[in-house]
Amino acid sequence: MAKITASMVAELRAKTGAGMMDCKKALNETNGNIEEAVDFLRKKGLSSAAKKSGRIASEGMVAAIGNGNCGVLVEVNAETDFVAKNEGFQKFAAGVAQAALDAAPADLDALLASDFPGTGRTVGEEQTHQVATIGENINVRRFARSEVPEGAVVSYVHGAGKIGVLVELTCANGDDERLSTLGRQLAMHVAAANPQYLSRDQVPGDVVEKEKEIMRVKAKDSGKPDNIVEKIIEGQINKYFGEVCLLEQAYVIDPDQKVGKVIDALAKEMGGEVKLSNYVRYQLGEGIEKRADDFAAEVAELTK
């Protein structure tokens, strides 16, 4: 029986990210063979991956990547913020973004079936491998891929992956540095201002009518006559569009300017049309139901 040393345990832990006691047990089971111990831990992790996949993963990060006229956002979730700061997890998220950029998958299933860079595994297989290695449920939740025939797709990630944004600018001169500079500033604006729509014509009619009805009731309750109420609604609905529509929002960098006017000014400066054709904003964990008692319940279960 080979003697298991502290340096062997440390080496195995560095290779796999598994706990020290698990590493020591794996080395004992494999008579000190590091490579066999790695396989032992992977098998152990794989056998428990299904159980881990049932746990809520609402932390993690939003990663972004781009190559000029194409960009990708991807949200990868983990159970704890501690794991989200793990270098291996961050490399996995970046690899998923690269896979989405390269493969141009049609949906999440296609992304999971795509090749994960440099491993010989698919994204889905690498996800399972990461669950086994890190010891938490990890989940590729969603992705967005934007591409323009002419122009620039610019990405921005805020707060160590808490918010990610893609901005599409269509323009005949996509290589112009002024375009990418404005794109980044607009992406930062989207991160801060969180617009709900690109322009007012994208706001659904039922949403507009609901807002108008709320405004109408408020105006009537304040005692305003009917002929004045409609004028009040007209002014307030324009204010509403200015709050929720990106092109009509006050530009965060220069609040005296509307976003649409800033884009028009660049178009005039460049001598051609510049159009903000689309944007995507991901906020980490939005829409995921978080259970605060997960960890406590898990500890209680383990101590039964």
PDB file of C-alpha atoms in Angstrom:
ATOM      1  CA  MET A   1       0.000   0.000   0.000  1.00  0.00           C
ATOM      2  CA  ALA A   2       1.507   3.316  -1.098  1.00  0.00           C
ATOM      3  CA  LYS A   3       2.039   5.995   1.533  1.00  0.00           C
ATOM      4  CA  ILE A   4      -0.354   8.891   0.991  1.00  0.00           C
ATOM      5  CA  THR A   5       1.437  12.198   1.586  1.00  0.00           C
ATOM      6  CA  ALA A   6       0.085  15.684   2.129  1.00  0.00           C
ATOM      7  CA  SER A   7       1.653  16.816  -1.148  1.00  0.00           C
ATOM      8  CA  MET A   8      -0.216  14.059  -3.043  1.00  0.00           C
ATOM      9  CA  VAL A   9      -3.502  15.175  -1.485  1.00  0.00           C
ATOM     10  CA  ALA A  10      -2.709  18.802  -2.377  1.00  0.00           C
ATOM     11  CA  GLU A  11      -1.885  17.854  -5.983  1.00  0.00           C
ATOM     12  CA  LEU A  12      -5.128  15.912  -6.393  1.00  0.00           C
ATOM     13  CA  ARG A  13      -7.112  18.729  -4.843  1.00  0.00           C
ATOM     14  CA  ALA A  14      -5.527  21.223  -7.266  1.00  0.00           C
ATOM     15  CA  LYS A  15      -6.433  18.974 -10.215  1.00  0.00           C
ATOM     16  CA  THR A  16     -10.032  18.348  -9.219  1.00  0.00           C
ATOM     17  CA  GLY A  17     -11.140  21.018  -6.745  1.00  0.00           C
ATOM     18  CA  ALA A  18     -12.536  18.238  -4.508  1.00  0.00           C
ATOM     19  CA  GLY A  19     -12.365  18.385  -0.703  1.00  0.00           C
ATOM     20  CA  MET A  20      -9.278  17.225   1.161  1.00  0.00           C
ATOM     21  CA  MET A  21     -10.953  14.209   2.819  1.00  0.00           C
ATOM     22  CA  ASP A  22     -12.414  13.111  -0.528  1.00  0.00           C
ATOM     23  CA  CYS A  23      -8.971  13.419  -2.112  1.00  0.00           C
ATOM     24  CA  LYS A  24      -7.349  11.379   0.661  1.00  0.00           C
ATOM     25  CA  LYS A  25      -9.994   8.661   0.341  1.00  0.00           C
ATOM     26  CA  ALA A  26      -9.582   8.571  -3.443  1.00  0.00           C
ATOM     27  CA  LEU A  27      -5.807   8.145  -3.124  1.00  0.00           C
ATOM     28  CA  ASN A  28      -6.265   5.349  -0.582  1.00  0.00           C
ATOM     29  CA  GLU A  29      -8.735   3.608  -2.892  1.00  0.00           C
ATOM     30  CA  THR A  30      -6.348   3.836  -5.880  1.00  0.00           C
ATOM     31  CA  ASN A  31      -3.104   3.047  -4.026  1.00  0.00           C
ATOM     32  CA  GLY A  32      -1.751   6.549  -4.528  1.00  0.00           C
ATOM     33  CA  ASN A  33      -2.238   6.714  -8.314  1.00  0.00           C
ATOM     34  CA  ILE A  34      -3.108  10.355  -9.066  1.00  0.00           C
ATOM     35  CA  GLU A  35      -4.737   9.753 -12.467  1.00  0.00           C
ATOM     36  CA  GLU A  36      -6.847   6.870 -11.166  1.00  0.00           C
ATOM     37  CA  ALA A  37      -7.787   9.001  -8.186  1.00  0.00           C
ATOM     38  CA  VAL A  38      -8.995  11.741 -10.563  1.00  0.00           C
ATOM     39  CA  ASP A  39     -11.217   9.185 -12.302  1.00  0.00           C
ATOM     40  CA  PHE A  40     -12.405   7.888  -8.921  1.00  0.00           C
ATOM     41  CA  LEU A  41     -13.496  11.387  -7.896  1.00  0.00           C
ATOM     42  CA  ARG A  42     -15.135  12.059 -11.238  1.00  0.00           C
ATOM     43  CA  LYS A  43     -17.131   8.836 -10.944  1.00  0.00           C
ATOM     44  CA  LYS A  44     -18.120   9.741  -7.419  1.00  0.00           C
ATOM     45  CA  GLY A  45     -19.110  13.213  -8.549  1.00  0.00           C
ATOM     46  CA  LEU A  46     -20.998  11.951 -11.563  1.00  0.00           C
ATOM     47  CA  SER A  47     -23.001   9.570  -9.421  1.00  0.00           C
ATOM     48  CA  SER A  48     -24.157  12.457  -7.226  1.00  0.00           C
ATOM     49  CA  ALA A  49     -24.559  15.028 -10.012  1.00  0.00           C
ATOM     50  CA  ALA A  50     -28.247  14.229 -10.486  1.00  0.00           C
ATOM     51  CA  LYS A  51     -28.924  14.944  -6.809  1.00  0.00           C
ATOM     52  CA  LYS A  52     -26.986  18.202  -7.010  1.00  0.00           C
ATOM     53  CA  SER A  53     -28.870  19.231 -10.156  1.00  0.00           C
ATOM     54  CA  GLY A  54     -32.088  19.412  -8.131  1.00  0.00           C
ATOM     55  CA  ARG A  55     -30.756  22.192  -5.940  1.00  0.00           C
ATOM     56  CA  ILE A  56     -31.524  25.808  -6.781  1.00  0.00           C
ATOM     57  CA  ALA A  57     -28.718  27.609  -8.604  1.00  0.00           C
ATOM     58  CA  SER A  58     -29.399  31.337  -8.525  1.00  0.00           C
ATOM     59  CA  GLU A  59     -25.880  32.707  -8.190  1.00  0.00           C
ATOM     60  CA  GLY A  60     -23.205  32.534 -10.891  1.00  0.00           C
ATOM     61  CA  MET A  61     -22.315  35.024 -13.597  1.00  0.00           C
ATOM     62  CA  VAL A  62     -23.224  36.540 -16.928  1.00  0.00           C
ATOM     63  CA  ALA A  63     -20.367  36.213 -19.429  1.00  0.00           C
ATOM     64  CA  ALA A  64     -19.990  38.029 -22.755  1.00  0.00           C
ATOM     65  CA  ILE A  65     -17.821  37.689 -25.835  1.00  0.00           C
ATOM     66  CA  GLY A  66     -17.759  39.315 -29.277  1.00  0.00           C
ATOM     67  CA  ASN A  67     -15.784  39.629 -32.493  1.00  0.00           C
ATOM     68  CA  GLY A  68     -16.889  42.886 -34.089  1.00  0.00           C
ATOM     69  CA  ASN A  69     -20.189  42.243 -35.824  1.00  0.00           C
ATOM     70  CA  CYS A  70     -21.209  39.305 -33.586  1.00  0.00           C
ATOM     71  CA  GLY A  71     -21.569  38.932 -29.817  1.00  0.00           C
ATOM     72  CA  VAL A  72     -22.874  36.541 -27.189  1.00  0.00           C
ATOM     73  CA  LEU A  73     -24.310  36.779 -23.683  1.00  0.00           C
ATOM     74  CA  VAL A  74     -24.621  33.669 -21.551  1.00  0.00           C
ATOM     75  CA  GLU A  75     -25.883  33.189 -18.002  1.00  0.00           C
ATOM     76  CA  VAL A  76     -24.365  30.296 -16.063  1.00  0.00           C
ATOM     77  CA  ASN A  77     -25.740  29.650 -12.588  1.00  0.00           C
ATOM     78  CA  ALA A  78     -24.242  28.106  -9.462  1.00  0.00           C
ATOM     79  CA  GLU A  79     -25.621  27.648  -5.957  1.00  0.00           C
ATOM     80  CA  THR A  80     -23.298  30.041  -4.125  1.00  0.00           C
ATOM     81  CA  ASP A  81     -21.502  33.291  -4.798  1.00  0.00           C
ATOM     82  CA  PHE A  82     -18.333  31.600  -3.500  1.00  0.00           C
ATOM     83  CA  VAL A  83     -18.309  29.182  -6.438  1.00  0.00           C
ATOM     84  CA  ALA A  84     -19.152  32.031  -8.837  1.00  0.00           C
ATOM     85  CA  LYS A  85     -15.790  33.575  -7.888  1.00  0.00           C
ATOM     86  CA  ASN A  86     -13.961  30.278  -8.556  1.00  0.00           C
ATOM     87  CA  GLU A  87     -11.515  30.536 -11.459  1.00  0.00           C
ATOM     88  CA  GLY A  88     -12.598  27.163 -12.854  1.00  0.00           C
ATOM     89  CA  PHE A  89     -16.254  28.239 -12.878  1.00  0.00           C
ATOM     90  CA  GLN A  90     -15.391  31.518 -14.597  1.00  0.00           C
ATOM     91  CA  LYS A  91     -13.380  29.682 -17.262  1.00  0.00           C
ATOM     92  CA  PHE A  92     -16.350  27.374 -17.815  1.00  0.00           C
ATOM     93  CA  ALA A  93     -18.698  30.350 -18.310  1.00  0.00           C
ATOM     94  CA  ALA A  94     -16.249  31.936 -20.763  1.00  0.00           C
ATOM     95  CA  GLY A  95     -15.986  28.618 -22.640  1.00  0.00           C
ATOM     96  CA  VAL A  96     -19.779  28.381 -22.927  1.00  0.00           C
ATOM     97  CA  ALA A  97     -19.858  31.892 -24.399  1.00  0.00           C
ATOM     98  CA  GLN A  98     -17.139  30.935 -26.896  1.00  0.00           C
ATOM     99  CA  ALA A  99     -19.062  27.793 -27.879  1.00  0.00           C
ATOM    100  CA  ALA A 100     -22.204  29.869 -28.490  1.00  0.00           C
ATOM    101  CA  LEU A 101     -20.215  32.326 -30.616  1.00  0.00           C
ATOM    102  CA  ASP A 102     -18.565  29.587 -32.699  1.00  0.00           C
ATOM    103  CA  ALA A 103     -21.497  27.209 -33.160  1.00  0.00           C
ATOM    104  CA  ALA A 104     -24.347  29.733 -33.566  1.00  0.00           C
ATOM    105  CA  PRO A 105     -26.786  27.300 -31.899  1.00  0.00           C
ATOM    106  CA  ALA A 106     -30.497  27.740 -32.493  1.00  0.00           C
ATOM    107  CA  ASP A 107     -31.514  27.104 -28.884  1.00  0.00           C
ATOM    108  CA  LEU A 108     -30.236  25.975 -25.488  1.00  0.00           C
ATOM    109  CA  ASP A 109     -30.383  22.264 -26.376  1.00  0.00           C
ATOM    110  CA  ALA A 110     -28.240  22.924 -29.427  1.00  0.00           C
ATOM    111  CA  LEU A 111     -25.778  24.905 -27.306  1.00  0.00           C
ATOM    112  CA  LEU A 112     -25.473  22.046 -24.808  1.00  0.00           C
ATOM    113  CA  ALA A 113     -24.772  19.692 -27.722  1.00  0.00           C
ATOM    114  CA  SER A 114     -22.073  21.998 -29.140  1.00  0.00           C
ATOM    115  CA  ASP A 115     -18.339  21.378 -28.719  1.00  0.00           C
ATOM    116  CA  PHE A 116     -16.816  22.874 -25.584  1.00  0.00           C
ATOM    117  CA  PRO A 117     -13.489  24.481 -26.576  1.00  0.00           C
ATOM    118  CA  GLY A 118     -10.366  22.411 -26.023  1.00  0.00           C
ATOM    119  CA  THR A 119     -11.868  19.435 -24.182  1.00  0.00           C
ATOM    120  CA  GLY A 120     -13.314  16.938 -26.662  1.00  0.00           C
ATOM    121  CA  ARG A 121     -16.557  17.181 -24.678  1.00  0.00           C
ATOM    122  CA  THR A 122     -19.848  18.899 -25.432  1.00  0.00           C
ATOM    123  CA  VAL A 123     -21.016  21.876 -23.388  1.00  0.00           C
ATOM    124  CA  GLY A 124     -23.499  19.593 -21.609  1.00  0.00           C
ATOM    125  CA  GLU A 125     -20.806  17.031 -20.806  1.00  0.00           C
ATOM    126  CA  GLU A 126     -18.479  19.755 -19.553  1.00  0.00           C
ATOM    127  CA  GLN A 127     -21.294  21.105 -17.377  1.00  0.00           C
ATOM    128  CA  THR A 128     -21.679  17.651 -15.783  1.00  0.00           C
ATOM    129  CA  HIS A 129     -17.916  17.453 -15.340  1.00  0.00           C
ATOM    130  CA  GLN A 130     -17.928  20.822 -13.564  1.00  0.00           C
ATOM    131  CA  VAL A 131     -20.745  19.680 -11.251  1.00  0.00           C
ATOM    132  CA  ALA A 132     -18.631  16.655 -10.343  1.00  0.00           C
ATOM    133  CA  THR A 133     -15.452  18.651  -9.875  1.00  0.00           C
ATOM    134  CA  ILE A 134     -16.777  21.706  -8.025  1.00  0.00           C
ATOM    135  CA  GLY A 135     -19.454  19.909  -6.027  1.00  0.00           C
ATOM    136  CA  GLU A 136     -22.367  22.269  -6.660  1.00  0.00           C
ATOM    137  CA  ASN A 137     -25.214  22.320  -9.107  1.00  0.00           C
ATOM    138  CA  ILE A 138     -24.125  24.327 -12.161  1.00  0.00           C
ATOM    139  CA  ASN A 139     -26.553  25.211 -14.911  1.00  0.00           C
ATOM    140  CA  VAL A 140     -26.234  26.914 -18.290  1.00  0.00           C
ATOM    141  CA  ARG A 141     -29.498  28.802 -18.063  1.00  0.00           C
ATOM    142  CA  ARG A 142     -29.796  30.930 -21.213  1.00  0.00           C
ATOM    143  CA  PHE A 143     -27.875  32.680 -23.956  1.00  0.00           C
ATOM    144  CA  ALA A 144     -28.354  35.388 -26.562  1.00  0.00           C
ATOM    145  CA  ARG A 145     -26.403  35.696 -29.797  1.00  0.00           C
ATOM    146  CA  SER A 146     -26.529  38.874 -31.890  1.00  0.00           C
ATOM    147  CA  GLU A 147     -25.061  39.385 -35.347  1.00  0.00           C
ATOM    148  CA  VAL A 148     -25.331  42.229 -37.845  1.00  0.00           C
ATOM    149  CA  PRO A 149     -24.278  42.123 -41.517  1.00  0.00           C
ATOM    150  CA  GLU A 150     -22.752  45.604 -41.208  1.00  0.00           C
ATOM    151  CA  GLY A 151     -21.955  47.435 -37.995  1.00  0.00           C
ATOM    152  CA  ALA A 152     -20.914  46.417 -34.506  1.00  0.00           C
ATOM    153  CA  VAL A 153     -22.199  44.249 -31.676  1.00  0.00           C
ATOM    154  CA  VAL A 154     -20.775  45.540 -28.420  1.00  0.00           C
ATOM    155  CA  SER A 155     -20.898  43.752 -25.057  1.00  0.00           C
ATOM    156  CA  TYR A 156     -20.581  45.034 -21.514  1.00  0.00           C
ATOM    157  CA  VAL A 157     -20.506  43.135 -18.224  1.00  0.00           C
ATOM    158  CA  HIS A 158     -21.119  44.990 -14.976  1.00  0.00           C
ATOM    159  CA  GLY A 159     -20.409  44.050 -11.379  1.00  0.00           C
ATOM    160  CA  ALA A 160     -18.294  40.906 -11.910  1.00  0.00           C
ATOM    161  CA  GLY A 161     -20.997  39.280 -14.003  1.00  0.00           C
ATOM    162  CA  LYS A 162     -24.141  40.504 -12.225  1.00  0.00           C
ATOM    163  CA  ILE A 163     -25.450  42.271 -15.360  1.00  0.00           C
ATOM    164  CA  GLY A 164     -24.555  41.690 -19.003  1.00  0.00           C
ATOM    165  CA  VAL A 165     -25.607  43.688 -22.072  1.00  0.00           C
ATOM    166  CA  LEU A 166     -25.351  43.329 -25.849  1.00  0.00           C
ATOM    167  CA  VAL A 167     -26.004  46.307 -28.131  1.00  0.00           C
ATOM    168  CA  GLU A 168     -26.444  46.052 -31.920  1.00  0.00           C
ATOM    169  CA  LEU A 169     -25.498  49.058 -34.024  1.00  0.00           C
ATOM    170  CA  THR A 170     -25.987  48.761 -37.777  1.00  0.00           C
ATOM    171  CA  CYS A 171     -23.783  50.984 -39.901  1.00  0.00           C
ATOM    172  CA  ALA A 172     -21.947  50.718 -43.217  1.00  0.00           C
ATOM    173  CA  ASN A 173     -18.664  51.545 -41.481  1.00  0.00           C
ATOM    174  CA  GLY A 174     -18.615  48.977 -38.697  1.00  0.00           C
ATOM    175  CA  ASP A 175     -14.854  49.280 -38.155  1.00  0.00           C
ATOM    176  CA  ASP A 176     -15.074  52.932 -37.103  1.00  0.00           C
ATOM    177  CA  GLU A 177     -13.849  53.223 -33.515  1.00  0.00           C
ATOM    178  CA  ARG A 178     -16.486  55.880 -32.800  1.00  0.00           C
ATOM    179  CA  LEU A 179     -19.170  53.249 -33.369  1.00  0.00           C
ATOM    180  CA  SER A 180     -17.725  50.770 -30.876  1.00  0.00           C
ATOM    181  CA  THR A 181     -17.108  53.568 -28.352  1.00  0.00           C
ATOM    182  CA  LEU A 182     -20.744  54.675 -28.511  1.00  0.00           C
ATOM    183  CA  GLY A 183     -21.836  51.034 -28.417  1.00  0.00           C
ATOM    184  CA  ARG A 184     -20.026  50.467 -25.138  1.00  0.00           C
ATOM    185  CA  GLN A 185     -21.464  53.657 -23.651  1.00  0.00           C
ATOM    186  CA  LEU A 186     -24.966  52.609 -24.730  1.00  0.00           C
ATOM    187  CA  ALA A 187     -24.434  49.153 -23.226  1.00  0.00           C
ATOM    188  CA  MET A 188     -23.436  50.811 -19.937  1.00  0.00           C
ATOM    189  CA  HIS A 189     -26.581  52.955 -20.184  1.00  0.00           C
ATOM    190  CA  VAL A 190     -28.745  49.842 -20.667  1.00  0.00           C
ATOM    191  CA  ALA A 191     -27.109  48.192 -17.650  1.00  0.00           C
ATOM    192  CA  ALA A 192     -27.904  51.232 -15.481  1.00  0.00           C
ATOM    193  CA  ALA A 193     -31.304  52.342 -16.855  1.00  0.00           C
ATOM    194  CA  ASN A 194     -32.834  48.901 -17.538  1.00  0.00           C
ATOM    195  CA  PRO A 195     -35.158  49.863 -20.427  1.00  0.00           C
ATOM    196  CA  GLN A 196     -38.071  47.515 -21.048  1.00  0.00           C
ATOM    197  CA  TYR A 197     -38.414  48.172 -24.800  1.00  0.00           C
ATOM    198  CA  LEU A 198     -36.292  49.531 -27.644  1.00  0.00           C
ATOM    199  CA  SER A 199     -38.895  52.015 -28.948  1.00  0.00           C
ATOM    200  CA  ARG A 200     -42.496  52.999 -28.286  1.00  0.00           C
ATOM    201  CA  ASP A 201     -43.818  50.993 -31.225  1.00  0.00           C
ATOM    202  CA  GLN A 202     -42.606  47.842 -29.432  1.00  0.00           C
ATOM    203  CA  VAL A 203     -44.709  48.490 -26.327  1.00  0.00           C
ATOM    204  CA  PRO A 204     -47.750  46.157 -26.522  1.00  0.00           C
ATOM    205  CA  GLY A 205     -51.077  47.912 -26.979  1.00  0.00           C
ATOM    206  CA  ASP A 206     -52.622  46.339 -23.873  1.00  0.00           C
ATOM    207  CA  VAL A 207     -49.719  47.633 -21.764  1.00  0.00           C
ATOM    208  CA  VAL A 208     -50.253  51.164 -23.100  1.00  0.00           C
ATOM    209  CA  GLU A 209     -54.004  50.991 -22.449  1.00  0.00           C
ATOM    210  CA  LYS A 210     -53.445  49.726 -18.920  1.00  0.00           C
ATOM    211  CA  GLU A 211     -51.106  52.638 -18.182  1.00  0.00           C
ATOM    212  CA  LYS A 212     -53.584  55.104 -19.682  1.00  0.00           C
ATOM    213  CA  GLU A 213     -56.395  53.713 -17.542  1.00  0.00           C
ATOM    214  CA  ILE A 214     -54.313  54.106 -14.387  1.00  0.00           C
ATOM    215  CA  MET A 215     -53.519  57.698 -15.392  1.00  0.00           C
ATOM    216  CA  ARG A 216     -57.196  58.361 -16.213  1.00  0.00           C
ATOM    217  CA  VAL A 217     -58.416  57.150 -12.809  1.00  0.00           C
ATOM    218  CA  LYS A 218     -55.787  59.212 -10.987  1.00  0.00           C
ATOM    219  CA  ALA A 219     -56.669  62.351 -12.955  1.00  0.00           C
ATOM    220  CA  LYS A 220     -60.425  61.941 -12.412  1.00  0.00           C
ATOM    221  CA  ASP A 221     -59.966  61.226  -8.713  1.00  0.00           C
ATOM    222  CA  SER A 222     -58.087  64.504  -8.421  1.00  0.00           C
ATOM    223  CA  GLY A 223     -61.183  66.318  -9.719  1.00  0.00           C
ATOM    224  CA  LYS A 224     -59.953  67.222 -13.222  1.00  0.00           C
ATOM    225  CA  PRO A 225     -62.664  67.712 -15.909  1.00  0.00           C
ATOM    226  CA  ASP A 226     -62.878  65.160 -18.758  1.00  0.00           C
ATOM    227  CA  ASN A 227     -61.501  67.473 -21.466  1.00  0.00           C
ATOM    228  CA  ILE A 228     -58.400  68.132 -19.343  1.00  0.00           C
ATOM    229  CA  VAL A 229     -57.992  64.462 -18.361  1.00  0.00           C
ATOM    230  CA  GLU A 230     -57.211  63.364 -21.935  1.00  0.00           C
ATOM    231  CA  LYS A 231     -54.573  66.092 -22.321  1.00  0.00           C
ATOM    232  CA  ILE A 232     -53.013  65.011 -19.020  1.00  0.00           C
ATOM    233  CA  ILE A 233     -52.929  61.400 -20.222  1.00  0.00           C
ATOM    234  CA  GLU A 234     -51.242  62.418 -23.479  1.00  0.00           C
ATOM    235  CA  GLY A 235     -48.455  64.155 -21.578  1.00  0.00           C
ATOM    236  CA  GLN A 236     -48.056  61.370 -19.026  1.00  0.00           C
ATOM    237  CA  ILE A 237     -47.959  58.567 -21.588  1.00  0.00           C
ATOM    238  CA  ASN A 238     -45.101  60.351 -23.360  1.00  0.00           C
ATOM    239  CA  LYS A 239     -43.330  60.544 -20.006  1.00  0.00           C
ATOM    240  CA  TYR A 240     -43.962  56.808 -19.546  1.00  0.00           C
ATOM    241  CA  PHE A 241     -42.384  56.049 -22.939  1.00  0.00           C
ATOM    242  CA  GLY A 242     -39.402  58.152 -21.887  1.00  0.00           C
ATOM    243  CA  GLU A 243     -38.938  55.921 -18.857  1.00  0.00           C
ATOM    244  CA  VAL A 244     -39.313  52.473 -20.447  1.00  0.00           C
ATOM    245  CA  CYS A 245     -38.158  52.888 -24.092  1.00  0.00           C
ATOM    246  CA  LEU A 246     -34.403  52.924 -24.675  1.00  0.00           C
ATOM    247  CA  LEU A 247     -34.409  55.383 -27.587  1.00  0.00           C
ATOM    248  CA  GLU A 248     -36.480  57.889 -25.574  1.00  0.00           C
ATOM    249  CA  GLN A 249     -34.633  57.602 -22.268  1.00  0.00           C
ATOM    250  CA  ALA A 250     -32.435  60.408 -20.968  1.00  0.00           C
ATOM    251  CA  TYR A 251     -28.857  59.377 -21.770  1.00  0.00           C
ATOM    252  CA  VAL A 252     -27.123  58.398 -18.522  1.00  0.00           C
ATOM    253  CA  ILE A 253     -23.818  59.987 -19.576  1.00  0.00           C
ATOM    254  CA  ASP A 254     -25.520  63.254 -20.635  1.00  0.00           C
ATOM    255  CA  PRO A 255     -29.067  63.443 -19.163  1.00  0.00           C
ATOM    256  CA  ASP A 256     -29.889  66.526 -21.260  1.00  0.00           C
ATOM    257  CA  GLN A 257     -29.817  64.294 -24.372  1.00  0.00           C
ATOM    258  CA  LYS A 258     -32.167  61.482 -25.378  1.00  0.00           C
ATOM    259  CA  VAL A 259     -30.504  58.224 -26.452  1.00  0.00           C
ATOM    260  CA  GLY A 260     -32.019  58.478 -29.942  1.00  0.00           C
ATOM    261  CA  LYS A 261     -30.592  61.989 -30.417  1.00  0.00           C
ATOM    262  CA  VAL A 262     -27.123  60.823 -29.351  1.00  0.00           C
ATOM    263  CA  ILE A 263     -27.219  58.141 -32.056  1.00  0.00           C
ATOM    264  CA  ASP A 264     -28.437  60.674 -34.634  1.00  0.00           C
ATOM    265  CA  ALA A 265     -25.539  62.949 -33.721  1.00  0.00           C
ATOM    266  CA  LEU A 266     -23.003  60.173 -34.360  1.00  0.00           C
ATOM    267  CA  ALA A 267     -24.642  59.378 -37.705  1.00  0.00           C
ATOM    268  CA  LYS A 268     -24.293  63.017 -38.738  1.00  0.00           C
ATOM    269  CA  GLU A 269     -20.666  63.050 -37.592  1.00  0.00           C
ATOM    270  CA  MET A 270     -19.857  59.857 -39.524  1.00  0.00           C
ATOM    271  CA  GLY A 271     -21.794  60.937 -42.614  1.00  0.00           C
ATOM    272  CA  GLY A 272     -24.064  57.896 -42.822  1.00  0.00           C
ATOM    273  CA  GLU A 273     -26.957  56.111 -41.131  1.00  0.00           C
ATOM    274  CA  VAL A 274     -26.381  54.613 -37.677  1.00  0.00           C
ATOM    275  CA  LYS A 275     -29.203  52.555 -36.190  1.00  0.00           C
ATOM    276  CA  LEU A 276     -29.594  50.949 -32.786  1.00  0.00           C
ATOM    277  CA  SER A 277     -31.322  47.807 -34.029  1.00  0.00           C
ATOM    278  CA  ASN A 278     -31.505  45.694 -30.879  1.00  0.00           C
ATOM    279  CA  TYR A 279     -30.244  45.197 -27.344  1.00  0.00           C
ATOM    280  CA  VAL A 280     -30.245  42.368 -24.799  1.00  0.00           C
ATOM    281  CA  ARG A 281     -29.896  42.789 -21.037  1.00  0.00           C
ATOM    282  CA  TYR A 282     -29.383  39.879 -18.640  1.00  0.00           C
ATOM    283  CA  GLN A 283     -29.470  40.342 -14.889  1.00  0.00           C
ATOM    284  CA  LEU A 284     -28.101  37.410 -12.937  1.00  0.00           C
ATOM    285  CA  GLY A 285     -30.810  35.266 -11.391  1.00  0.00           C
ATOM    286  CA  GLU A 286     -33.773  37.351 -12.584  1.00  0.00           C
ATOM    287  CA  GLY A 287     -36.901  35.225 -12.561  1.00  0.00           C
ATOM    288  CA  ILE A 288     -35.354  32.416 -10.507  1.00  0.00           C
ATOM    289  CA  GLU A 289     -37.208  31.661  -7.306  1.00  0.00           C
ATOM    290  CA  LYS A 290     -34.665  31.657  -4.492  1.00  0.00           C
ATOM    291  CA  ARG A 291     -35.171  29.592  -1.361  1.00  0.00           C
ATOM    292  CA  ALA A 292     -33.387  31.088   1.633  1.00  0.00           C
ATOM    293  CA  ASP A 293     -33.776  27.864   3.579  1.00  0.00           C
ATOM    294  CA  ASP A 294     -31.931  25.637   1.095  1.00  0.00           C
ATOM    295  CA  PHE A 295     -28.666  25.507   3.004  1.00  0.00           C
ATOM    296  CA  ALA A 296     -30.269  25.054   6.439  1.00  0.00           C
ATOM    297  CA  ALA A 297     -32.518  22.269   5.156  1.00  0.00           C
ATOM    298  CA  GLU A 298     -29.564  20.541   3.544  1.00  0.00           C
ATOM    299  CA  VAL A 299     -27.526  20.643   6.764  1.00  0.00           C
ATOM    300  CA  ALA A 300     -30.496  19.299   8.730  1.00  0.00           C
ATOM    301  CA  GLU A 301     -30.898  16.450   6.243  1.00  0.00           C
ATOM    302  CA  LEU A 302     -27.215  15.549   6.505  1.00  0.00           C
ATOM    303  CA  THR A 303     -27.266  15.521  10.315  1.00  0.00           C
ATOM    304  CA  LYS A 304     -30.285  13.209  10.661  1.00  0.00           C
TER     305      LYS A 304
END
